[in-house]
PDB file of C-alpha atoms in Angstrom:
ATOM      1  CA  UNK A 304      -8.685 107.240   6.917  1.00  0.00           C
ATOM      2  CA  UNK A 305      -7.381 110.540   6.161  1.00  0.00           C
ATOM      3  CA  UNK A 306      -6.152 111.805   2.974  1.00  0.00           C
ATOM      4  CA  UNK A 307      -2.616 112.007   4.439  1.00  0.00           C
ATOM      5  CA  UNK A 308      -2.771 108.069   5.376  1.00  0.00           C
ATOM      6  CA  UNK A 309       0.850 106.931   4.231  1.00  0.00           C
ATOM      7  CA  UNK A 310      -0.649 103.665   2.930  1.00  0.00           C
ATOM      8  CA  UNK A 311      -2.579 105.604   0.340  1.00  0.00           C
ATOM      9  CA  UNK A 312      -1.079 106.064  -2.938  1.00  0.00           C
ATOM     10  CA  UNK A 313      -0.334 109.668  -3.789  1.00  0.00           C
ATOM     11  CA  UNK A 314      -3.086 111.426  -5.941  1.00  0.00           C
ATOM     12  CA  UNK A 315      -1.869 112.477  -9.540  1.00  0.00           C
ATOM     13  CA  UNK A 316      -1.118 116.033  -9.917  1.00  0.00           C
ATOM     14  CA  UNK A 317      -1.464 118.479 -12.712  1.00  0.00           C
ATOM     15  CA  UNK A 318       1.796 117.970 -14.895  1.00  0.00           C
ATOM     16  CA  UNK A 319       3.466 120.701 -17.132  1.00  0.00           C
ATOM     17  CA  UNK A 320       6.024 119.552 -19.738  1.00  0.00           C
ATOM     18  CA  UNK A 321       8.084 122.057 -21.725  1.00  0.00           C
ATOM     19  CA  UNK A 322       8.735 120.848 -25.259  1.00  0.00           C
ATOM     20  CA  UNK A 323      12.309 120.643 -26.404  1.00  0.00           C
ATOM     21  CA  UNK A 324      13.896 120.113 -29.790  1.00  0.00           C
ATOM     22  CA  UNK A 325      13.454 116.257 -29.435  1.00  0.00           C
ATOM     23  CA  UNK A 326       9.540 116.805 -29.756  1.00  0.00           C
ATOM     24  CA  UNK A 327       9.833 120.011 -32.020  1.00  0.00           C
ATOM     25  CA  UNK A 328       7.285 119.404 -34.840  1.00  0.00           C
ATOM     26  CA  UNK A 329       5.711 116.058 -33.537  1.00  0.00           C
ATOM     27  CA  UNK A 330       1.897 115.874 -33.419  1.00  0.00           C
ATOM     28  CA  UNK A 331       0.662 116.288 -29.811  1.00  0.00           C
ATOM     29  CA  UNK A 332      -1.447 112.913 -30.146  1.00  0.00           C
ATOM     30  CA  UNK A 333       1.566 111.137 -30.903  1.00  0.00           C
ATOM     31  CA  UNK A 334       3.711 112.691 -28.231  1.00  0.00           C
ATOM     32  CA  UNK A 335       0.959 111.875 -25.602  1.00  0.00           C
ATOM     33  CA  UNK A 336       0.777 108.155 -26.620  1.00  0.00           C
ATOM     34  CA  UNK A 337       4.531 107.932 -25.709  1.00  0.00           C
ATOM     35  CA  UNK A 338       4.538 110.185 -22.787  1.00  0.00           C
ATOM     36  CA  UNK A 339       1.556 108.811 -21.150  1.00  0.00           C
ATOM     37  CA  UNK A 340       2.485 105.149 -21.542  1.00  0.00           C
ATOM     38  CA  UNK A 341      -0.358 102.886 -20.330  1.00  0.00           C
ATOM     39  CA  UNK A 342      -3.051 105.242 -21.307  1.00  0.00           C
ATOM     40  CA  UNK A 343      -5.407 104.012 -24.081  1.00  0.00           C
ATOM     41  CA  UNK A 344      -5.474 106.173 -27.227  1.00  0.00           C
ATOM     42  CA  UNK A 345      -9.220 106.819 -26.976  1.00  0.00           C
ATOM     43  CA  UNK A 346      -8.664 108.219 -23.444  1.00  0.00           C
ATOM     44  CA  UNK A 347      -5.938 110.640 -24.826  1.00  0.00           C
ATOM     45  CA  UNK A 348      -8.372 111.986 -27.578  1.00  0.00           C
ATOM     46  CA  UNK A 349     -10.998 112.241 -24.947  1.00  0.00           C
ATOM     47  CA  UNK A 350      -8.647 114.391 -22.768  1.00  0.00           C
ATOM     48  CA  UNK A 351      -7.971 116.713 -25.590  1.00  0.00           C
ATOM     49  CA  UNK A 352     -11.391 117.046 -26.785  1.00  0.00           C
ATOM     50  CA  UNK A 353     -12.549 118.122 -23.042  1.00  0.00           C
ATOM     51  CA  UNK A 354      -9.530 120.424 -22.718  1.00  0.00           C
ATOM     52  CA  UNK A 355      -8.045 118.299 -20.022  1.00  0.00           C
ATOM     53  CA  UNK A 356      -4.750 118.663 -22.041  1.00  0.00           C
ATOM     54  CA  UNK A 357      -3.864 122.052 -23.309  1.00  0.00           C
ATOM     55  CA  UNK A 358      -1.068 123.843 -24.718  1.00  0.00           C
ATOM     56  CA  UNK A 359       0.222 127.248 -23.542  1.00  0.00           C
ATOM     57  CA  UNK A 360      -3.151 127.446 -21.452  1.00  0.00           C
ATOM     58  CA  UNK A 361      -5.243 126.959 -24.710  1.00  0.00           C
ATOM     59  CA  UNK A 362      -7.341 124.100 -25.913  1.00  0.00           C
ATOM     60  CA  UNK A 363      -5.476 121.969 -28.934  1.00  0.00           C
ATOM     61  CA  UNK A 364      -6.394 119.544 -31.474  1.00  0.00           C
ATOM     62  CA  UNK A 365      -4.845 116.077 -31.957  1.00  0.00           C
ATOM     63  CA  UNK A 366      -3.095 117.144 -35.019  1.00  0.00           C
ATOM     64  CA  UNK A 367      -1.346 120.317 -33.526  1.00  0.00           C
ATOM     65  CA  UNK A 368       2.409 120.078 -34.055  1.00  0.00           C
ATOM     66  CA  UNK A 369       4.180 120.988 -30.998  1.00  0.00           C
ATOM     67  CA  UNK A 370       6.936 123.690 -31.093  1.00  0.00           C
ATOM     68  CA  UNK A 371      10.093 124.162 -28.901  1.00  0.00           C
ATOM     69  CA  UNK A 372       9.181 125.898 -25.729  1.00  0.00           C
ATOM     70  CA  UNK A 373       5.642 125.065 -25.781  1.00  0.00           C
ATOM     71  CA  UNK A 374       4.110 124.137 -22.324  1.00  0.00           C
ATOM     72  CA  UNK A 375       1.861 121.263 -22.187  1.00  0.00           C
ATOM     73  CA  UNK A 376      -0.625 121.023 -19.279  1.00  0.00           C
ATOM     74  CA  UNK A 377      -1.686 117.543 -18.429  1.00  0.00           C
ATOM     75  CA  UNK A 378      -4.732 117.146 -16.085  1.00  0.00           C
ATOM     76  CA  UNK A 379      -4.533 114.527 -13.326  1.00  0.00           C
ATOM     77  CA  UNK A 380      -4.643 111.156 -14.775  1.00  0.00           C
ATOM     78  CA  UNK A 381      -4.085 107.765 -13.321  1.00  0.00           C
ATOM     79  CA  UNK A 382      -1.395 105.938 -15.271  1.00  0.00           C
ATOM     80  CA  UNK A 383      -0.986 102.084 -15.125  1.00  0.00           C
ATOM     81  CA  UNK A 384       2.559 101.318 -13.897  1.00  0.00           C
ATOM     82  CA  UNK A 385       5.144 100.764 -16.503  1.00  0.00           C
ATOM     83  CA  UNK A 386       6.237  97.320 -16.890  1.00  0.00           C
ATOM     84  CA  UNK A 387       9.566  96.352 -15.252  1.00  0.00           C
ATOM     85  CA  UNK A 388      12.435  96.880 -17.523  1.00  0.00           C
ATOM     86  CA  UNK A 389      14.252  93.667 -18.309  1.00  0.00           C
ATOM     87  CA  UNK A 390      17.614  93.069 -16.483  1.00  0.00           C
ATOM     88  CA  UNK A 391      20.140  93.033 -19.212  1.00  0.00           C
ATOM     89  CA  UNK A 392      23.560  91.257 -18.758  1.00  0.00           C
ATOM     90  CA  UNK A 393      26.729  93.398 -18.936  1.00  0.00           C
ATOM     91  CA  UNK A 394      27.935  90.840 -21.337  1.00  0.00           C
ATOM     92  CA  UNK A 395      25.285  91.770 -23.837  1.00  0.00           C
ATOM     93  CA  UNK A 396      25.485  95.472 -23.271  1.00  0.00           C
ATOM     94  CA  UNK A 397      29.512  95.115 -23.806  1.00  0.00           C
ATOM     95  CA  UNK A 398      28.991  93.122 -26.957  1.00  0.00           C
ATOM     96  CA  UNK A 399      26.742  95.829 -28.307  1.00  0.00           C
ATOM     97  CA  UNK A 400      28.976  98.549 -27.022  1.00  0.00           C
ATOM     98  CA  UNK A 401      31.796  96.863 -29.194  1.00  0.00           C
ATOM     99  CA  UNK A 402      29.699  96.772 -32.415  1.00  0.00           C
ATOM    100  CA  UNK A 403      29.095 100.460 -32.422  1.00  0.00           C
ATOM    101  CA  UNK A 404      30.331 101.582 -36.017  1.00  0.00           C
ATOM    102  CA  UNK A 405      29.643 105.217 -35.449  1.00  0.00           C
ATOM    103  CA  UNK A 406      28.156 107.625 -32.816  1.00  0.00           C
ATOM    104  CA  UNK A 407      27.665 111.314 -32.638  1.00  0.00           C
ATOM    105  CA  UNK A 408      24.952 113.537 -30.770  1.00  0.00           C
ATOM    106  CA  UNK A 409      22.221 112.608 -32.973  1.00  0.00           C
ATOM    107  CA  UNK A 410      22.937 109.297 -34.571  1.00  0.00           C
ATOM    108  CA  UNK A 411      24.268 105.734 -33.660  1.00  0.00           C
ATOM    109  CA  UNK A 412      24.947 102.958 -35.990  1.00  0.00           C
ATOM    110  CA  UNK A 413      25.438  99.653 -34.943  1.00  0.00           C
ATOM    111  CA  UNK A 414      26.502  96.147 -36.594  1.00  0.00           C
ATOM    112  CA  UNK A 415      23.628  94.213 -35.060  1.00  0.00           C
ATOM    113  CA  UNK A 416      24.348  90.385 -34.628  1.00  0.00           C
ATOM    114  CA  UNK A 417      22.265  87.726 -36.096  1.00  0.00           C
ATOM    115  CA  UNK A 418      19.555  86.502 -33.696  1.00  0.00           C
ATOM    116  CA  UNK A 419      18.869  89.655 -31.805  1.00  0.00           C
ATOM    117  CA  UNK A 420      15.601  91.402 -32.558  1.00  0.00           C
ATOM    118  CA  UNK A 421      15.487  95.137 -33.086  1.00  0.00           C
ATOM    119  CA  UNK A 422      12.795  95.747 -30.642  1.00  0.00           C
ATOM    120  CA  UNK A 423      11.021  93.858 -28.056  1.00  0.00           C
ATOM    121  CA  UNK A 424       7.340  92.523 -28.624  1.00  0.00           C
ATOM    122  CA  UNK A 425       5.646  89.301 -29.795  1.00  0.00           C
ATOM    123  CA  UNK A 426       7.017  87.430 -26.852  1.00  0.00           C
ATOM    124  CA  UNK A 427      10.233  89.179 -26.689  1.00  0.00           C
ATOM    125  CA  UNK A 428      11.116  91.129 -23.538  1.00  0.00           C
ATOM    126  CA  UNK A 429      13.620  93.140 -25.327  1.00  0.00           C
ATOM    127  CA  UNK A 430      15.552  93.991 -28.467  1.00  0.00           C
ATOM    128  CA  UNK A 431      18.544  96.055 -29.756  1.00  0.00           C
ATOM    129  CA  UNK A 432      16.840  99.372 -29.043  1.00  0.00           C
ATOM    130  CA  UNK A 433      15.958  98.481 -25.363  1.00  0.00           C
ATOM    131  CA  UNK A 434      19.598  97.415 -24.964  1.00  0.00           C
ATOM    132  CA  UNK A 435      20.823 100.751 -26.366  1.00  0.00           C
ATOM    133  CA  UNK A 436      18.378 102.592 -24.074  1.00  0.00           C
ATOM    134  CA  UNK A 437      19.963 100.934 -20.949  1.00  0.00           C
ATOM    135  CA  UNK A 438      23.366 101.641 -22.189  1.00  0.00           C
ATOM    136  CA  UNK A 439      22.832 105.277 -22.804  1.00  0.00           C
ATOM    137  CA  UNK A 440      20.313 106.225 -19.866  1.00  0.00           C
ATOM    138  CA  UNK A 441      21.392 109.871 -20.090  1.00  0.00           C
ATOM    139  CA  UNK A 442      19.745 110.203 -23.733  1.00  0.00           C
ATOM    140  CA  UNK A 443      16.126 111.371 -23.682  1.00  0.00           C
ATOM    141  CA  UNK A 444      15.549 110.127 -26.982  1.00  0.00           C
ATOM    142  CA  UNK A 445      16.524 106.688 -28.640  1.00  0.00           C
ATOM    143  CA  UNK A 446      14.494 105.228 -31.509  1.00  0.00           C
ATOM    144  CA  UNK A 447      14.940 103.024 -34.340  1.00  0.00           C
ATOM    145  CA  UNK A 448      15.341 104.698 -37.821  1.00  0.00           C
ATOM    146  CA  UNK A 449      14.763 101.460 -39.703  1.00  0.00           C
ATOM    147  CA  UNK A 450      14.580  97.822 -39.078  1.00  0.00           C
ATOM    148  CA  UNK A 451      16.388  94.488 -39.745  1.00  0.00           C
ATOM    149  CA  UNK A 452      14.835  91.024 -39.370  1.00  0.00           C
ATOM    150  CA  UNK A 453      15.801  89.208 -36.124  1.00  0.00           C
ATOM    151  CA  UNK A 454      18.204  86.795 -38.010  1.00  0.00           C
ATOM    152  CA  UNK A 455      19.679  89.457 -40.344  1.00  0.00           C
ATOM    153  CA  UNK A 456      22.916  90.898 -39.349  1.00  0.00           C
ATOM    154  CA  UNK A 457      24.646  94.197 -40.111  1.00  0.00           C
ATOM    155  CA  UNK A 458      24.129  97.988 -40.013  1.00  0.00           C
ATOM    156  CA  UNK A 459      21.237  99.605 -38.318  1.00  0.00           C
ATOM    157  CA  UNK A 460      20.785 103.159 -37.681  1.00  0.00           C
ATOM    158  CA  UNK A 461      19.436 104.425 -34.115  1.00  0.00           C
ATOM    159  CA  UNK A 462      18.477 108.167 -33.798  1.00  0.00           C
ATOM    160  CA  UNK A 463      19.238 110.155 -30.660  1.00  0.00           C
ATOM    161  CA  UNK A 464      17.375 113.189 -31.881  1.00  0.00           C
ATOM    162  CA  UNK A 465      13.933 113.548 -33.353  1.00  0.00           C
ATOM    163  CA  UNK A 466      15.287 115.848 -35.973  1.00  0.00           C
ATOM    164  CA  UNK A 467      17.662 113.282 -37.128  1.00  0.00           C
ATOM    165  CA  UNK A 468      14.971 110.673 -37.186  1.00  0.00           C
ATOM    166  CA  UNK A 469      12.598 113.039 -39.266  1.00  0.00           C
ATOM    167  CA  UNK A 470      15.493 113.749 -41.750  1.00  0.00           C
ATOM    168  CA  UNK A 471      16.344 110.008 -42.163  1.00  0.00           C
ATOM    169  CA  UNK A 472      12.625 109.060 -42.452  1.00  0.00           C
ATOM    170  CA  UNK A 473      11.975 111.542 -45.198  1.00  0.00           C
ATOM    171  CA  UNK A 474      15.263 110.253 -47.085  1.00  0.00           C
ATOM    172  CA  UNK A 475      14.055 106.617 -46.752  1.00  0.00           C
ATOM    173  CA  UNK A 476      10.408 107.553 -47.892  1.00  0.00           C
ATOM    174  CA  UNK A 477      11.648 109.706 -50.777  1.00  0.00           C
ATOM    175  CA  UNK A 478      14.142 106.941 -51.741  1.00  0.00           C
ATOM    176  CA  UNK A 479      16.829 109.738 -51.797  1.00  0.00           C
ATOM    177  CA  UNK A 480      19.818 110.285 -49.364  1.00  0.00           C
ATOM    178  CA  UNK A 481      19.965 106.695 -47.928  1.00  0.00           C
ATOM    179  CA  UNK A 482      21.685 103.769 -49.643  1.00  0.00           C
ATOM    180  CA  UNK A 483      21.568 100.254 -48.083  1.00  0.00           C
ATOM    181  CA  UNK A 484      23.747  97.281 -49.589  1.00  0.00           C
ATOM    182  CA  UNK A 485      23.558  93.813 -48.378  1.00  0.00           C
ATOM    183  CA  UNK A 486      25.457  90.514 -48.943  1.00  0.00           C
ATOM    184  CA  UNK A 487      23.444  87.310 -49.145  1.00  0.00           C
ATOM    185  CA  UNK A 488      24.511  83.668 -49.775  1.00  0.00           C
ATOM    186  CA  UNK A 489      21.990  82.034 -51.917  1.00  0.00           C
ATOM    187  CA  UNK A 490      21.213  78.355 -52.938  1.00  0.00           C
ATOM    188  CA  UNK A 491      22.175  77.706 -56.589  1.00  0.00           C
ATOM    189  CA  UNK A 492      24.109  79.540 -59.336  1.00  0.00           C
ATOM    190  CA  UNK A 493      22.959  83.003 -59.685  1.00  0.00           C
ATOM    191  CA  UNK A 494      23.254  84.097 -63.337  1.00  0.00           C
ATOM    192  CA  UNK A 495      25.214  87.402 -63.878  1.00  0.00           C
ATOM    193  CA  UNK A 496      22.536  88.744 -66.000  1.00  0.00           C
ATOM    194  CA  UNK A 497      20.084  88.677 -63.163  1.00  0.00           C
ATOM    195  CA  UNK A 498      20.271  92.161 -62.032  1.00  0.00           C
ATOM    196  CA  UNK A 499      17.189  93.149 -60.647  1.00  0.00           C
ATOM    197  CA  UNK A 500      13.728  91.718 -59.390  1.00  0.00           C
ATOM    198  CA  UNK A 501      10.838  94.005 -59.797  1.00  0.00           C
ATOM    199  CA  UNK A 502       8.033  92.035 -58.227  1.00  0.00           C
ATOM    200  CA  UNK A 503       5.004  93.544 -55.883  1.00  0.00           C
ATOM    201  CA  UNK A 504       4.989  92.086 -52.426  1.00  0.00           C
ATOM    202  CA  UNK A 505       1.926  91.349 -50.401  1.00  0.00           C
ATOM    203  CA  UNK A 506       2.259  91.034 -46.478  1.00  0.00           C
ATOM    204  CA  UNK A 507       0.016  88.483 -44.586  1.00  0.00           C
ATOM    205  CA  UNK A 508       0.019  88.178 -40.772  1.00  0.00           C
ATOM    206  CA  UNK A 509      -0.967  84.463 -39.579  1.00  0.00           C
ATOM    207  CA  UNK A 510      -3.056  84.067 -36.388  1.00  0.00           C
ATOM    208  CA  UNK A 511       0.163  83.398 -34.367  1.00  0.00           C
ATOM    209  CA  UNK A 512       1.441  86.787 -35.290  1.00  0.00           C
ATOM    210  CA  UNK A 513       3.938  85.418 -37.711  1.00  0.00           C
ATOM    211  CA  UNK A 514       4.522  87.669 -40.811  1.00  0.00           C
ATOM    212  CA  UNK A 515       4.714  85.938 -44.216  1.00  0.00           C
ATOM    213  CA  UNK A 516       5.199  87.769 -47.494  1.00  0.00           C
ATOM    214  CA  UNK A 517       4.734  86.668 -51.075  1.00  0.00           C
ATOM    215  CA  UNK A 518       4.892  88.011 -54.639  1.00  0.00           C
ATOM    216  CA  UNK A 519       1.246  89.120 -55.473  1.00  0.00           C
ATOM    217  CA  UNK A 520      -0.330  91.398 -58.198  1.00  0.00           C
ATOM    218  CA  UNK A 521      -2.280  93.124 -55.131  1.00  0.00           C
ATOM    219  CA  UNK A 522       0.992  93.651 -53.186  1.00  0.00           C
ATOM    220  CA  UNK A 523       3.225  96.993 -52.978  1.00  0.00           C
ATOM    221  CA  UNK A 524       5.699  97.838 -55.672  1.00  0.00           C
ATOM    222  CA  UNK A 525       8.968  96.500 -54.685  1.00  0.00           C
ATOM    223  CA  UNK A 526      12.394  96.658 -56.394  1.00  0.00           C
ATOM    224  CA  UNK A 527      15.532  94.941 -55.636  1.00  0.00           C
ATOM    225  CA  UNK A 528      19.082  95.408 -57.500  1.00  0.00           C
ATOM    226  CA  UNK A 529      21.470  92.363 -57.560  1.00  0.00           C
ATOM    227  CA  UNK A 530      24.792  91.616 -58.510  1.00  0.00           C
ATOM    228  CA  UNK A 531      26.938  88.499 -58.456  1.00  0.00           C
ATOM    229  CA  UNK A 532      29.906  88.668 -56.302  1.00  0.00           C
ATOM    230  CA  UNK A 533      31.220  85.053 -56.153  1.00  0.00           C
ATOM    231  CA  UNK A 534      30.282  81.859 -57.571  1.00  0.00           C
ATOM    232  CA  UNK A 535      30.635  78.555 -55.629  1.00  0.00           C
ATOM    233  CA  UNK A 536      29.609  74.913 -56.563  1.00  0.00           C
ATOM    234  CA  UNK A 537      25.775  74.916 -55.601  1.00  0.00           C
ATOM    235  CA  UNK A 538      25.956  78.432 -53.933  1.00  0.00           C
ATOM    236  CA  UNK A 539      26.296  82.060 -54.785  1.00  0.00           C
ATOM    237  CA  UNK A 540      27.357  85.182 -52.923  1.00  0.00           C
ATOM    238  CA  UNK A 541      25.334  88.103 -54.161  1.00  0.00           C
ATOM    239  CA  UNK A 542      25.135  92.004 -53.542  1.00  0.00           C
ATOM    240  CA  UNK A 543      21.607  93.231 -52.846  1.00  0.00           C
ATOM    241  CA  UNK A 544      20.181  96.792 -52.846  1.00  0.00           C
ATOM    242  CA  UNK A 545      16.542  97.233 -51.952  1.00  0.00           C
ATOM    243  CA  UNK A 546      15.249 100.221 -53.627  1.00  0.00           C
ATOM    244  CA  UNK A 547      11.919 100.036 -51.794  1.00  0.00           C
ATOM    245  CA  UNK A 548      11.901  98.906 -48.134  1.00  0.00           C
ATOM    246  CA  UNK A 549       9.265  96.039 -47.760  1.00  0.00           C
ATOM    247  CA  UNK A 550       9.116  93.414 -45.070  1.00  0.00           C
ATOM    248  CA  UNK A 551      11.392  90.513 -45.958  1.00  0.00           C
ATOM    249  CA  UNK A 552      12.011  92.064 -49.567  1.00  0.00           C
ATOM    250  CA  UNK A 553      15.249  90.700 -50.195  1.00  0.00           C
ATOM    251  CA  UNK A 554      14.384  87.222 -48.903  1.00  0.00           C
ATOM    252  CA  UNK A 555      11.310  86.916 -50.935  1.00  0.00           C
ATOM    253  CA  UNK A 556      12.554  88.682 -54.194  1.00  0.00           C
ATOM    254  CA  UNK A 557      15.577  86.037 -54.149  1.00  0.00           C
ATOM    255  CA  UNK A 558      13.113  83.200 -53.634  1.00  0.00           C
ATOM    256  CA  UNK A 559      11.186  84.716 -56.504  1.00  0.00           C
ATOM    257  CA  UNK A 560      14.194  84.479 -58.744  1.00  0.00           C
ATOM    258  CA  UNK A 561      14.620  80.982 -57.888  1.00  0.00           C
ATOM    259  CA  UNK A 562      17.638  81.274 -55.550  1.00  0.00           C
ATOM    260  CA  UNK A 563      16.475  81.394 -51.781  1.00  0.00           C
ATOM    261  CA  UNK A 564      18.946  82.502 -49.120  1.00  0.00           C
ATOM    262  CA  UNK A 565      20.879  79.996 -47.134  1.00  0.00           C
ATOM    263  CA  UNK A 566      19.524  79.366 -43.637  1.00  0.00           C
ATOM    264  CA  UNK A 567      16.141  81.144 -44.203  1.00  0.00           C
ATOM    265  CA  UNK A 568      13.923  78.492 -42.495  1.00  0.00           C
ATOM    266  CA  UNK A 569      10.801  80.654 -43.463  1.00  0.00           C
ATOM    267  CA  UNK A 570      11.205  80.764 -47.249  1.00  0.00           C
ATOM    268  CA  UNK A 571      13.926  78.068 -48.289  1.00  0.00           C
ATOM    269  CA  UNK A 572      13.010  74.287 -49.036  1.00  0.00           C
ATOM    270  CA  UNK A 573      13.687  72.024 -46.088  1.00  0.00           C
ATOM    271  CA  UNK A 574      16.210  69.817 -48.243  1.00  0.00           C
ATOM    272  CA  UNK A 575      18.384  72.993 -49.102  1.00  0.00           C
ATOM    273  CA  UNK A 576      18.379  73.948 -45.337  1.00  0.00           C
ATOM    274  CA  UNK A 577      19.291  70.416 -44.342  1.00  0.00           C
ATOM    275  CA  UNK A 578      22.318  70.454 -46.853  1.00  0.00           C
ATOM    276  CA  UNK A 579      23.649  73.935 -45.700  1.00  0.00           C
ATOM    277  CA  UNK A 580      23.336  73.089 -41.996  1.00  0.00           C
ATOM    278  CA  UNK A 581      25.602  69.875 -42.648  1.00  0.00           C
ATOM    279  CA  UNK A 582      28.246  72.296 -43.885  1.00  0.00           C
ATOM    280  CA  UNK A 583      28.002  74.537 -40.817  1.00  0.00           C
ATOM    281  CA  UNK A 584      25.557  77.362 -42.059  1.00  0.00           C
ATOM    282  CA  UNK A 585      23.190  77.688 -39.161  1.00  0.00           C
ATOM    283  CA  UNK A 586      22.096  81.304 -39.528  1.00  0.00           C
ATOM    284  CA  UNK A 587      20.220  83.203 -42.073  1.00  0.00           C
ATOM    285  CA  UNK A 588      23.067  84.204 -44.506  1.00  0.00           C
ATOM    286  CA  UNK A 589      21.897  87.954 -45.003  1.00  0.00           C
ATOM    287  CA  UNK A 590      23.914  90.916 -43.909  1.00  0.00           C
ATOM    288  CA  UNK A 591      23.610  94.594 -44.153  1.00  0.00           C
ATOM    289  CA  UNK A 592      27.307  95.428 -45.057  1.00  0.00           C
ATOM    290  CA  UNK A 593      27.138  98.843 -46.316  1.00  0.00           C
ATOM    291  CA  UNK A 594      25.280 102.031 -45.577  1.00  0.00           C
ATOM    292  CA  UNK A 595      25.607 105.508 -47.500  1.00  0.00           C
ATOM    293  CA  UNK A 596      23.642 108.407 -45.861  1.00  0.00           C
ATOM    294  CA  UNK A 597      23.294 112.194 -46.419  1.00  0.00           C
ATOM    295  CA  UNK A 598      22.675 113.888 -43.083  1.00  0.00           C
ATOM    296  CA  UNK A 599      22.765 117.661 -42.614  1.00  0.00           C
ATOM    297  CA  UNK A 600      24.356 118.061 -46.047  1.00  0.00           C
ATOM    298  CA  UNK A 601      27.203 115.676 -45.199  1.00  0.00           C
ATOM    299  CA  UNK A 602      27.784 112.198 -46.909  1.00  0.00           C
ATOM    300  CA  UNK A 603      28.700 109.467 -44.368  1.00  0.00           C
ATOM    301  CA  UNK A 604      29.710 106.025 -45.406  1.00  0.00           C
ATOM    302  CA  UNK A 605      29.612 102.966 -42.959  1.00  0.00           C
ATOM    303  CA  UNK A 606      30.719  99.443 -43.539  1.00  0.00           C
ATOM    304  CA  UNK A 607      30.597  96.187 -41.830  1.00  0.00           C
ATOM    305  CA  UNK A 608      32.343  93.144 -43.324  1.00  0.00           C
ATOM    306  CA  UNK A 609      30.894  89.725 -42.949  1.00  0.00           C
ATOM    307  CA  UNK A 610      31.626  88.067 -39.762  1.00  0.00           C
ATOM    308  CA  UNK A 611      34.706  85.669 -39.609  1.00  0.00           C
ATOM    309  CA  UNK A 612      32.745  82.258 -39.102  1.00  0.00           C
ATOM    310  CA  UNK A 613      30.541  82.975 -42.343  1.00  0.00           C
ATOM    311  CA  UNK A 614      33.778  83.917 -44.266  1.00  0.00           C
ATOM    312  CA  UNK A 615      35.700  80.946 -42.894  1.00  0.00           C
ATOM    313  CA  UNK A 616      32.830  78.618 -43.890  1.00  0.00           C
ATOM    314  CA  UNK A 617      32.719  79.881 -47.447  1.00  0.00           C
ATOM    315  CA  UNK A 618      36.421  79.465 -47.738  1.00  0.00           C
ATOM    316  CA  UNK A 619      36.808  76.117 -46.053  1.00  0.00           C
ATOM    317  CA  UNK A 620      33.512  74.316 -47.114  1.00  0.00           C
ATOM    318  CA  UNK A 621      32.647  75.623 -50.294  1.00  0.00           C
ATOM    319  CA  UNK A 622      34.231  75.188 -53.675  1.00  0.00           C
ATOM    320  CA  UNK A 623      34.864  78.495 -55.435  1.00  0.00           C
ATOM    321  CA  UNK A 624      34.007  78.607 -59.214  1.00  0.00           C
ATOM    322  CA  UNK A 625      34.154  82.569 -59.651  1.00  0.00           C
TER     323      UNK A 625
END
């Protein structure tokens, strides 16, 4: 067979990539992990070490931070074919479109429904971010700013520019410039005087990949502020403001206080779950209702009220005391 045989796969060629604002300031190793999907990290570091990947014709180290207009030369490399993207229904895309609370050139805020994961993985072929990427195919950059548990509903930010992602990540890390407020329906009568839980959280991952979090002295410092909103017979609606951003933080802190969240099948007692399901509460009753951010020196406030079904269940099945 000759090299021009049409049945042969084309040989990979040298590629040149010009860096734009979306990747300005990003480490080259992190850029390559995303750009060369399917190539193991070890192979990428080996290519950098050998000079097979260069920036502006010069060898570079893995921690080099890319600048706009840098030209990255990538030597011929065989890349595993990218997995076929899931074929998402128009119905799902239309629903997410209707749940967009805010959108500009750099940021998108969505009122995520309960039951939809924020990203694919762990047996899931897609999540919210994959849906948005298919909805906005013209966007070069679509990344989650933060996360919500699959069964938690409410406001979540998705960056459309790396500069926005970096600014919001810095604000979240420094606990300044982003304020998140949740509403939770919990079992029992939450006391008015209970206004915070300050308890370290330790994350464990089971063999199945399931994450379980508990209060433990070896855990990371974690603080959540609470406010009683409404009291019902046997239940309470509370406002929650996580100061730190740990996995399952609100869910475990309410449990630690003695008032687990309604519908939480990971942290609530079985008898409580059975009782609330009989009343019609068949989801995790945790909702990201308000988001206040400072972006480019401008304050933005986003709100998403509780869904009608949740509101209706509280109004018609629970006896209000306060």
